[in-house]
C-alpha cells in the first residue's frame, strides 16, 4: 500500500487567531485510539473549545471533539476525552516556563495528517482585549481597501 504524502487538514480553529495573540507555534503528535483515527480520516473534528494543559512534564489536550466512529462497536472512544500530546522534553519545559507568566495559555490551531500521522499545531498565546480585536479587524480592513485601490489603479493603467 502506498504511503500518504503531504498534509491533509482535518480541522482548524480560526477563532483562536481572533481571540489570542499568537506568540509561538509547535507541532505535536497525538496519542489516539483506532476509532479516533478512523473518525479523523473521515474529516470530522472540532477544535473550538480545545486547550492544552501541562501536568507533570506531560502535555494534555482537553475538550477537542472527535465524534464517535459510525461503524465502531463497543470499543468506540468517548468524544471529548483528554488526549496526550507528543512533544520533546525541551519544548515542554519551554512551554511550562512561559505558561506560568500571567495571561499566557496554549491553544490548538489546526489538526491534520502529515505523512499519514495525526498531528496538531498548538500555539503559545496571550489573550486579546476587546479593543485589540477591534484594532486587528480595522487594520485588516484598511489593508484590504488599500489593495483594492492599488488593483483599481493598475487596471486603469492597463486599459
Short mmCIF file of C-alpha atoms in Angstrom, two decimals:
data_model
loop_
_atom_site.label_atom_id
_atom_site.label_comp_id
_atom_site.label_asym_id
_atom_site.label_seq_id
_atom_site.Cartn_x
_atom_site.Cartn_y
_atom_site.Cartn_z
CA UNK A 1 0.00 0.00 0.00
CA UNK A 2 1.34 3.45 -0.93
CA UNK A 3 2.31 5.70 1.96
CA UNK A 4 0.48 9.01 2.30
CA UNK A 5 2.48 12.12 1.50
CA UNK A 6 1.87 15.75 2.37
CA UNK A 7 -0.52 17.45 4.75
CA UNK A 8 -4.28 16.81 4.86
CA UNK A 9 -6.14 19.36 7.02
CA UNK A 10 -8.91 17.97 9.23
CA UNK A 11 -9.95 20.89 11.45
CA UNK A 12 -8.88 24.46 12.06
CA UNK A 13 -9.51 26.85 14.96
CA UNK A 14 -9.98 30.19 13.18
CA UNK A 15 -11.44 31.81 16.30
CA UNK A 16 -8.15 31.28 18.17
CA UNK A 17 -6.31 33.70 15.89
CA UNK A 18 -9.04 36.27 16.55
CA UNK A 19 -9.20 35.81 20.32
CA UNK A 20 -5.47 35.38 21.02
CA UNK A 21 -2.19 36.96 20.04
CA UNK A 22 -0.07 34.03 18.79
CA UNK A 23 3.45 34.16 20.25
CA UNK A 24 4.94 30.81 19.19
CA UNK A 25 3.70 27.66 17.42
CA UNK A 26 4.61 23.99 17.86
CA UNK A 27 3.74 20.79 16.03
CA UNK A 28 2.84 17.86 18.27
CA UNK A 29 1.85 14.27 17.71
CA UNK A 30 -1.30 12.82 19.27
CA UNK A 31 -1.86 9.56 21.13
CA UNK A 32 -5.11 8.24 19.63
CA UNK A 33 -7.15 5.05 19.63
CA UNK A 34 -8.09 3.22 16.42
CA UNK A 35 -11.64 4.54 16.21
CA UNK A 36 -10.42 8.10 16.73
CA UNK A 37 -8.07 7.79 13.78
CA UNK A 38 -10.85 6.40 11.59
CA UNK A 39 -13.19 9.21 12.61
CA UNK A 40 -10.47 11.80 11.86
CA UNK A 41 -9.83 10.22 8.45
CA UNK A 42 -13.49 10.95 7.67
CA UNK A 43 -12.62 14.62 8.31
CA UNK A 44 -14.68 15.05 11.45
CA UNK A 45 -13.36 17.04 14.42
CA UNK A 46 -13.81 20.35 16.22
CA UNK A 47 -11.12 22.38 17.99
CA UNK A 48 -13.41 25.21 19.13
CA UNK A 49 -13.30 24.67 22.92
CA UNK A 50 -9.91 22.95 22.99
CA UNK A 51 -6.97 23.86 25.19
CA UNK A 52 -3.68 22.32 26.30
CA UNK A 53 -2.68 21.80 29.91
CA UNK A 54 0.75 20.80 31.18
CA UNK A 55 0.78 18.26 34.01
CA UNK A 56 3.86 16.53 35.47
CA UNK A 57 6.03 17.29 32.42
CA UNK A 58 3.37 15.97 30.04
CA UNK A 59 1.12 17.91 27.66
CA UNK A 60 -2.59 17.00 27.52
CA UNK A 61 -5.20 18.17 25.02
CA UNK A 62 -8.66 18.82 26.50
CA UNK A 63 -12.15 19.46 25.04
CA UNK A 64 -11.33 18.63 21.41
CA UNK A 65 -14.40 16.97 19.93
CA UNK A 66 -13.71 13.88 17.81
CA UNK A 67 -17.12 12.29 17.15
CA UNK A 68 -17.59 8.57 17.62
CA UNK A 69 -16.79 6.41 14.62
CA UNK A 70 -20.04 5.44 12.91
CA UNK A 71 -19.01 1.81 12.24
CA UNK A 72 -17.41 1.44 15.68
CA UNK A 73 -18.50 -1.19 18.18
CA UNK A 74 -18.43 -1.21 21.97
CA UNK A 75 -14.72 -0.28 21.71
CA UNK A 76 -15.61 3.20 20.43
CA UNK A 77 -13.96 6.19 22.11
CA UNK A 78 -15.62 8.99 24.05
CA UNK A 79 -15.93 12.18 22.02
CA UNK A 80 -14.30 14.67 24.42
CA UNK A 81 -11.67 12.66 26.28
CA UNK A 82 -8.26 14.09 27.16
CA UNK A 83 -5.51 13.12 24.75
CA UNK A 84 -1.78 13.05 25.34
CA UNK A 85 0.42 15.24 23.13
CA UNK A 86 3.83 14.07 21.97
CA UNK A 87 6.39 16.86 22.35
CA UNK A 88 10.11 16.93 23.06
CA UNK A 89 11.12 17.50 26.67
CA UNK A 90 12.80 20.82 25.77
CA UNK A 91 9.59 22.07 24.15
CA UNK A 92 7.50 21.09 27.18
CA UNK A 93 9.93 22.81 29.58
CA UNK A 94 9.86 25.97 27.44
CA UNK A 95 6.04 25.93 27.39
CA UNK A 96 5.86 25.35 31.16
CA UNK A 97 8.03 28.37 31.88
CA UNK A 98 6.04 30.62 29.51
CA UNK A 99 2.58 29.48 30.69
CA UNK A 100 3.41 30.42 34.29
CA UNK A 101 3.59 34.06 33.17
CA UNK A 102 0.26 35.84 33.60
CA UNK A 103 -2.10 35.81 30.66
CA UNK A 104 -0.40 33.05 28.64
CA UNK A 105 -2.15 29.89 27.51
CA UNK A 106 -1.75 27.11 24.95
CA UNK A 107 -4.44 26.70 22.29
CA UNK A 108 -4.81 24.28 19.36
CA UNK A 109 -4.76 25.91 15.92
CA UNK A 110 -5.04 23.05 13.43
CA UNK A 111 -5.48 19.28 13.36
CA UNK A 112 -4.13 17.43 10.33
CA UNK A 113 -2.49 14.31 8.95
CA UNK A 114 1.15 14.71 7.96
CA UNK A 115 2.61 11.79 6.03
CA UNK A 116 -0.13 9.54 7.44
CA UNK A 117 0.30 10.55 11.10
CA UNK A 118 -2.12 12.69 13.10
CA UNK A 119 -0.54 15.99 14.16
CA UNK A 120 -1.81 19.08 15.91
CA UNK A 121 -0.47 22.59 15.66
CA UNK A 122 -0.55 24.27 19.07
CA UNK A 123 0.33 27.84 19.94
CA UNK A 124 1.57 29.70 22.96
CA UNK A 125 -0.83 32.63 23.08
CA UNK A 126 -1.82 35.70 25.06
CA UNK A 127 -5.48 36.67 25.28
CA UNK A 128 -6.53 39.81 23.42
CA UNK A 129 -8.65 42.54 24.96
CA UNK A 130 -11.77 43.69 23.09
CA UNK A 131 -10.07 46.85 21.82
CA UNK A 132 -7.16 44.75 20.48
CA UNK A 133 -9.62 42.64 18.49
CA UNK A 134 -11.24 45.75 17.02
CA UNK A 135 -7.83 47.21 16.16
CA UNK A 136 -6.83 43.99 14.36
CA UNK A 137 -10.06 43.98 12.34
CA UNK A 138 -9.57 47.66 11.46
CA UNK A 139 -6.00 47.02 10.25
CA UNK A 140 -7.16 44.05 8.18
CA UNK A 141 -9.95 46.12 6.61
CA UNK A 142 -7.57 49.03 5.86
CA UNK A 143 -5.10 46.65 4.22
CA UNK A 144 -7.89 45.15 2.08
CA UNK A 145 -9.10 48.60 0.97
CA UNK A 146 -5.55 49.67 0.07
CA UNK A 147 -5.06 46.50 -2.00
CA UNK A 148 -8.35 47.17 -3.83
CA UNK A 149 -7.32 50.76 -4.59
CA UNK A 150 -3.94 49.65 -5.93
CA UNK A 151 -5.61 46.99 -8.08
CA UNK A 152 -8.07 49.57 -9.48
CA UNK A 153 -5.21 51.92 -10.43
CA UNK A 154 -3.34 49.10 -12.15
CA UNK A 155 -6.46 48.11 -14.11
CA UNK A 156 -6.85 51.72 -15.33
CA UNK A 157 -3.19 51.86 -16.37
CA UNK A 158 -3.54 48.68 -18.46
CA UNK A 159 -6.65 49.90 -20.24
#
